Amino acid sequence: CKAHQLEYKKLYVGSHQRRLKLKLIRMLKQNKRALVLKTKCLLTFLSADEKKKLLRDFQTPDEKNKTATAHKVEITRLNERQGLLERLIFFWESRMAHCERDLQARRGNFQKR
């Protein structure tokens, strides 16, 4: 693989196998750590009830309805994202309205001079 600077003949050498194994283990740990941090960050935007519901869905998945549970989780995630985007839009609308009021006030003060 050219991207990872790996030759197939080196896969059969023991020392290269060990190095590759350690490299893969390190990458797995980094990815797990990143996943935990991203999950923690995303959970900060949820209310307490939403967190409880989401954690309950993850802890007790029904084996027969795995796809239904996955759909439920996906819908929950999309609804949370929609709520987050709505709050973001509301924030920027109010911010822009505030800036517009300040600009109008400055224009009024300038015209009075």
Short mmCIF file of N, CA and C in Angstrom, two decimals:
data_model
loop_
_atom_site.label_atom_id
_atom_site.label_comp_id
_atom_site.label_asym_id
_atom_site.label_seq_id
_atom_site.Cartn_x
_atom_site.Cartn_y
_atom_site.Cartn_z
N CYS A 1 0.85 -1.18 0.00
CA CYS A 1 0.00 0.00 0.00
C CYS A 1 0.90 1.24 0.00
N LYS A 2 0.78 2.06 -1.02
CA LYS A 2 1.64 3.23 -1.13
C LYS A 2 1.32 4.29 -0.08
N ALA A 3 0.05 4.39 0.29
CA ALA A 3 -0.35 5.42 1.24
C ALA A 3 0.28 5.19 2.61
N HIS A 4 0.44 3.94 3.00
CA HIS A 4 1.00 3.63 4.31
C HIS A 4 2.43 3.13 4.25
N GLN A 5 3.06 3.23 3.09
CA GLN A 5 4.44 2.82 2.87
C GLN A 5 4.66 1.39 3.35
N LEU A 6 3.85 0.49 2.80
CA LEU A 6 3.88 -0.90 3.22
C LEU A 6 4.07 -1.78 1.99
N GLU A 7 5.03 -2.67 2.08
CA GLU A 7 5.27 -3.61 1.00
C GLU A 7 4.79 -4.99 1.43
N TYR A 8 4.26 -5.75 0.50
CA TYR A 8 3.71 -7.06 0.83
C TYR A 8 4.77 -8.03 1.35
N LYS A 9 5.99 -7.94 0.84
CA LYS A 9 7.02 -8.87 1.29
C LYS A 9 7.42 -8.61 2.74
N LYS A 10 7.21 -7.34 3.21
CA LYS A 10 7.52 -7.04 4.61
C LYS A 10 6.50 -7.62 5.57
N LEU A 11 5.32 -7.95 5.08
CA LEU A 11 4.30 -8.54 5.94
C LEU A 11 4.72 -9.90 6.49
N TYR A 12 5.66 -10.55 5.83
CA TYR A 12 6.09 -11.88 6.26
C TYR A 12 7.29 -11.83 7.21
N VAL A 13 7.85 -10.64 7.43
CA VAL A 13 8.99 -10.48 8.33
C VAL A 13 8.45 -10.19 9.73
N GLY A 14 8.96 -10.92 10.72
CA GLY A 14 8.44 -10.82 12.09
C GLY A 14 8.55 -9.44 12.70
N SER A 15 9.68 -8.79 12.54
CA SER A 15 9.86 -7.47 13.16
C SER A 15 8.91 -6.45 12.54
N HIS A 16 8.70 -6.55 11.24
CA HIS A 16 7.77 -5.63 10.58
C HIS A 16 6.33 -5.93 11.00
N GLN A 17 6.04 -7.20 11.22
CA GLN A 17 4.70 -7.56 11.69
C GLN A 17 4.43 -6.95 13.06
N ARG A 18 5.42 -7.02 13.95
CA ARG A 18 5.26 -6.44 15.29
C ARG A 18 5.06 -4.93 15.22
N ARG A 19 5.88 -4.27 14.40
CA ARG A 19 5.74 -2.81 14.25
C ARG A 19 4.36 -2.45 13.71
N LEU A 20 3.92 -3.19 12.72
CA LEU A 20 2.61 -2.93 12.13
C LEU A 20 1.50 -3.18 13.15
N LYS A 21 1.65 -4.24 13.93
CA LYS A 21 0.66 -4.55 14.96
C LYS A 21 0.57 -3.42 15.99
N LEU A 22 1.73 -2.94 16.44
CA LEU A 22 1.75 -1.84 17.41
C LEU A 22 1.16 -0.57 16.81
N LYS A 23 1.49 -0.34 15.54
CA LYS A 23 0.95 0.84 14.86
C LYS A 23 -0.58 0.76 14.77
N LEU A 24 -1.10 -0.42 14.44
CA LEU A 24 -2.55 -0.60 14.35
C LEU A 24 -3.21 -0.45 15.72
N ILE A 25 -2.59 -1.00 16.75
CA ILE A 25 -3.15 -0.87 18.10
C ILE A 25 -3.19 0.59 18.51
N ARG A 26 -2.12 1.33 18.21
CA ARG A 26 -2.07 2.76 18.53
C ARG A 26 -3.18 3.52 17.79
N MET A 27 -3.38 3.19 16.52
CA MET A 27 -4.42 3.86 15.74
C MET A 27 -5.80 3.54 16.30
N LEU A 28 -6.02 2.29 16.71
CA LEU A 28 -7.31 1.92 17.30
C LEU A 28 -7.57 2.71 18.58
N LYS A 29 -6.56 2.82 19.42
CA LYS A 29 -6.71 3.58 20.66
C LYS A 29 -7.04 5.04 20.37
N GLN A 30 -6.33 5.61 19.40
CA GLN A 30 -6.59 7.01 19.04
C GLN A 30 -8.01 7.19 18.52
N ASN A 31 -8.47 6.26 17.69
CA ASN A 31 -9.83 6.36 17.14
C ASN A 31 -10.87 6.18 18.24
N LYS A 32 -10.63 5.25 19.18
CA LYS A 32 -11.57 5.08 20.29
C LYS A 32 -11.63 6.34 21.14
N ARG A 33 -10.47 6.91 21.42
CA ARG A 33 -10.42 8.13 22.23
C ARG A 33 -11.16 9.27 21.52
N ALA A 34 -10.94 9.39 20.23
CA ALA A 34 -11.62 10.44 19.45
C ALA A 34 -13.12 10.22 19.45
N LEU A 35 -13.55 8.96 19.32
CA LEU A 35 -14.98 8.65 19.33
C LEU A 35 -15.61 9.02 20.67
N VAL A 36 -14.93 8.69 21.76
CA VAL A 36 -15.45 9.01 23.09
C VAL A 36 -15.56 10.53 23.26
N LEU A 37 -14.54 11.26 22.82
CA LEU A 37 -14.57 12.71 22.96
C LEU A 37 -15.67 13.34 22.11
N LYS A 38 -15.84 12.85 20.88
CA LYS A 38 -16.89 13.38 20.02
C LYS A 38 -18.27 13.08 20.59
N THR A 39 -18.45 11.86 21.11
CA THR A 39 -19.73 11.50 21.71
C THR A 39 -20.02 12.38 22.91
N LYS A 40 -19.02 12.58 23.75
CA LYS A 40 -19.20 13.43 24.93
C LYS A 40 -19.56 14.86 24.52
N CYS A 41 -18.89 15.34 23.50
CA CYS A 41 -19.16 16.70 23.01
C CYS A 41 -20.58 16.81 22.46
N LEU A 42 -21.01 15.83 21.70
CA LEU A 42 -22.36 15.86 21.13
C LEU A 42 -23.43 15.71 22.20
N LEU A 43 -23.13 14.95 23.25
CA LEU A 43 -24.13 14.75 24.31
C LEU A 43 -24.36 16.02 25.12
N THR A 44 -23.44 16.98 25.06
CA THR A 44 -23.62 18.21 25.82
C THR A 44 -24.78 19.04 25.28
N PHE A 45 -25.18 18.81 24.03
CA PHE A 45 -26.26 19.58 23.43
C PHE A 45 -27.63 18.99 23.74
N LEU A 46 -27.68 17.82 24.40
CA LEU A 46 -28.95 17.18 24.70
C LEU A 46 -29.43 17.56 26.08
N SER A 47 -30.75 17.55 26.25
CA SER A 47 -31.30 17.76 27.58
C SER A 47 -31.15 16.47 28.37
N ALA A 48 -31.43 16.53 29.67
CA ALA A 48 -31.26 15.35 30.53
C ALA A 48 -32.19 14.22 30.10
N ASP A 49 -33.44 14.55 29.74
CA ASP A 49 -34.38 13.52 29.32
C ASP A 49 -33.93 12.85 28.02
N GLU A 50 -33.45 13.65 27.09
CA GLU A 50 -32.99 13.11 25.82
C GLU A 50 -31.78 12.21 26.01
N LYS A 51 -30.88 12.60 26.93
CA LYS A 51 -29.71 11.78 27.22
C LYS A 51 -30.12 10.43 27.78
N LYS A 52 -31.05 10.45 28.75
CA LYS A 52 -31.52 9.21 29.37
C LYS A 52 -32.15 8.29 28.34
N LYS A 53 -32.97 8.87 27.48
CA LYS A 53 -33.64 8.07 26.45
C LYS A 53 -32.63 7.47 25.49
N LEU A 54 -31.67 8.26 25.06
CA LEU A 54 -30.66 7.77 24.13
C LEU A 54 -29.80 6.68 24.75
N LEU A 55 -29.37 6.88 26.00
CA LEU A 55 -28.56 5.87 26.68
C LEU A 55 -29.35 4.59 26.92
N ARG A 56 -30.63 4.73 27.21
CA ARG A 56 -31.47 3.55 27.41
C ARG A 56 -31.61 2.77 26.11
N ASP A 57 -31.75 3.47 24.99
CA ASP A 57 -31.84 2.80 23.69
C ASP A 57 -30.54 2.07 23.36
N PHE A 58 -29.41 2.65 23.74
CA PHE A 58 -28.13 2.00 23.45
C PHE A 58 -27.88 0.81 24.37
N GLN A 59 -28.34 0.88 25.62
CA GLN A 59 -28.04 -0.17 26.59
C GLN A 59 -28.92 -1.40 26.41
N THR A 60 -30.15 -1.22 25.97
CA THR A 60 -31.05 -2.37 25.86
C THR A 60 -31.58 -2.53 24.44
N PRO A 61 -30.73 -2.86 23.50
CA PRO A 61 -31.25 -3.05 22.14
C PRO A 61 -31.96 -4.39 22.02
N ASP A 62 -33.08 -4.38 21.36
CA ASP A 62 -33.84 -5.60 21.14
C ASP A 62 -33.20 -6.36 19.99
N GLU A 63 -32.83 -7.61 20.23
CA GLU A 63 -32.12 -8.39 19.22
C GLU A 63 -32.97 -8.61 17.97
N LYS A 64 -34.26 -8.75 18.16
CA LYS A 64 -35.14 -9.01 17.00
C LYS A 64 -35.34 -7.76 16.16
N ASN A 65 -35.30 -6.63 16.78
CA ASN A 65 -35.60 -5.38 16.07
C ASN A 65 -34.39 -4.45 16.05
N LYS A 66 -33.25 -4.99 15.69
CA LYS A 66 -32.05 -4.15 15.64
C LYS A 66 -32.19 -3.03 14.63
N THR A 67 -32.81 -3.33 13.50
CA THR A 67 -32.96 -2.28 12.49
C THR A 67 -33.93 -1.21 12.98
N ALA A 68 -34.99 -1.63 13.67
CA ALA A 68 -35.94 -0.64 14.19
C ALA A 68 -35.25 0.25 15.22
N THR A 69 -34.42 -0.34 16.07
CA THR A 69 -33.69 0.44 17.06
C THR A 69 -32.71 1.39 16.37
N ALA A 70 -32.05 0.89 15.34
CA ALA A 70 -31.12 1.74 14.61
C ALA A 70 -31.85 2.90 13.95
N HIS A 71 -33.03 2.63 13.40
CA HIS A 71 -33.82 3.71 12.80
C HIS A 71 -34.25 4.71 13.86
N LYS A 72 -34.64 4.21 15.02
CA LYS A 72 -35.05 5.09 16.11
C LYS A 72 -33.91 6.01 16.53
N VAL A 73 -32.74 5.42 16.67
CA VAL A 73 -31.57 6.20 17.07
C VAL A 73 -31.23 7.22 15.99
N GLU A 74 -31.33 6.82 14.74
CA GLU A 74 -31.04 7.74 13.63
C GLU A 74 -32.04 8.90 13.62
N ILE A 75 -33.31 8.60 13.81
CA ILE A 75 -34.32 9.66 13.85
C ILE A 75 -34.08 10.59 15.03
N THR A 76 -33.72 10.01 16.17
CA THR A 76 -33.41 10.82 17.34
C THR A 76 -32.23 11.74 17.05
N ARG A 77 -31.20 11.20 16.43
CA ARG A 77 -30.02 11.99 16.09
C ARG A 77 -30.37 13.11 15.12
N LEU A 78 -31.20 12.80 14.13
CA LEU A 78 -31.60 13.82 13.17
C LEU A 78 -32.46 14.91 13.82
N ASN A 79 -33.35 14.51 14.72
CA ASN A 79 -34.17 15.48 15.43
C ASN A 79 -33.30 16.38 16.31
N GLU A 80 -32.30 15.79 16.95
CA GLU A 80 -31.38 16.59 17.77
C GLU A 80 -30.60 17.57 16.90
N ARG A 81 -30.18 17.09 15.76
CA ARG A 81 -29.44 17.97 14.85
C ARG A 81 -30.33 19.10 14.37
N GLN A 82 -31.59 18.78 14.06
CA GLN A 82 -32.53 19.81 13.63
C GLN A 82 -32.73 20.84 14.73
N GLY A 83 -32.88 20.38 15.97
CA GLY A 83 -33.03 21.31 17.09
C GLY A 83 -31.81 22.18 17.26
N LEU A 84 -30.64 21.59 17.11
CA LEU A 84 -29.40 22.35 17.22
C LEU A 84 -29.32 23.41 16.13
N LEU A 85 -29.67 23.03 14.90
CA LEU A 85 -29.64 24.00 13.80
C LEU A 85 -30.68 25.10 14.00
N GLU A 86 -31.84 24.76 14.54
CA GLU A 86 -32.86 25.78 14.81
C GLU A 86 -32.36 26.76 15.86
N ARG A 87 -31.71 26.25 16.91
CA ARG A 87 -31.16 27.15 17.94
C ARG A 87 -30.06 28.03 17.35
N LEU A 88 -29.26 27.46 16.46
CA LEU A 88 -28.19 28.22 15.82
C LEU A 88 -28.76 29.32 14.93
N ILE A 89 -29.79 28.99 14.16
CA ILE A 89 -30.44 29.98 13.30
C ILE A 89 -31.08 31.07 14.15
N PHE A 90 -31.75 30.70 15.24
CA PHE A 90 -32.36 31.69 16.12
C PHE A 90 -31.29 32.63 16.69
N PHE A 91 -30.16 32.06 17.11
CA PHE A 91 -29.08 32.88 17.65
C PHE A 91 -28.60 33.90 16.63
N TRP A 92 -28.35 33.43 15.40
CA TRP A 92 -27.82 34.35 14.40
C TRP A 92 -28.86 35.35 13.93
N GLU A 93 -30.15 34.97 13.92
CA GLU A 93 -31.19 35.93 13.59
C GLU A 93 -31.24 37.04 14.62
N SER A 94 -31.19 36.67 15.89
CA SER A 94 -31.22 37.70 16.93
C SER A 94 -29.96 38.55 16.90
N ARG A 95 -28.84 37.92 16.62
CA ARG A 95 -27.58 38.65 16.53
C ARG A 95 -27.60 39.66 15.38
N MET A 96 -28.12 39.21 14.23
CA MET A 96 -28.21 40.10 13.07
C MET A 96 -29.21 41.23 13.32
N ALA A 97 -30.32 40.92 14.00
CA ALA A 97 -31.30 41.96 14.32
C ALA A 97 -30.67 43.00 15.25
N HIS A 98 -29.90 42.54 16.21
CA HIS A 98 -29.22 43.46 17.13
C HIS A 98 -28.23 44.34 16.37
N CYS A 99 -27.47 43.76 15.47
CA CYS A 99 -26.52 44.54 14.67
C CYS A 99 -27.25 45.54 13.77
N GLU A 100 -28.39 45.12 13.22
CA GLU A 100 -29.18 46.00 12.36
C GLU A 100 -29.71 47.19 13.17
N ARG A 101 -30.17 46.93 14.40
CA ARG A 101 -30.65 48.03 15.25
C ARG A 101 -29.52 49.01 15.57
N ASP A 102 -28.33 48.47 15.87
CA ASP A 102 -27.19 49.34 16.15
C ASP A 102 -26.82 50.17 14.93
N LEU A 103 -26.86 49.56 13.77
CA LEU A 103 -26.54 50.26 12.53
C LEU A 103 -27.56 51.36 12.25
N GLN A 104 -28.85 51.08 12.46
CA GLN A 104 -29.88 52.09 12.27
C GLN A 104 -29.70 53.25 13.25
N ALA A 105 -29.34 52.91 14.49
CA ALA A 105 -29.12 53.96 15.49
C ALA A 105 -27.94 54.84 15.10
N ARG A 106 -26.88 54.24 14.59
CA ARG A 106 -25.71 55.03 14.16
C ARG A 106 -26.07 55.90 12.97
N ARG A 107 -26.85 55.36 12.05
CA ARG A 107 -27.27 56.15 10.89
C ARG A 107 -28.13 57.32 11.34
N GLY A 108 -29.02 57.07 12.31
CA GLY A 108 -29.87 58.15 12.82
C GLY A 108 -29.05 59.23 13.49
N ASN A 109 -28.05 58.83 14.29
CA ASN A 109 -27.20 59.80 14.96
C ASN A 109 -26.36 60.60 13.94
N PHE A 110 -25.93 59.93 12.89
CA PHE A 110 -25.12 60.59 11.87
C PHE A 110 -25.96 61.62 11.10
N GLN A 111 -27.25 61.25 10.81
CA GLN A 111 -28.11 62.14 10.05
C GLN A 111 -28.53 63.34 10.88
N LYS A 112 -28.60 63.20 12.21
CA LYS A 112 -28.98 64.31 13.07
C LYS A 112 -27.89 65.37 13.13
N ARG A 113 -26.65 64.99 12.89
CA ARG A 113 -25.53 65.95 12.96
C ARG A 113 -25.58 66.87 11.83
#
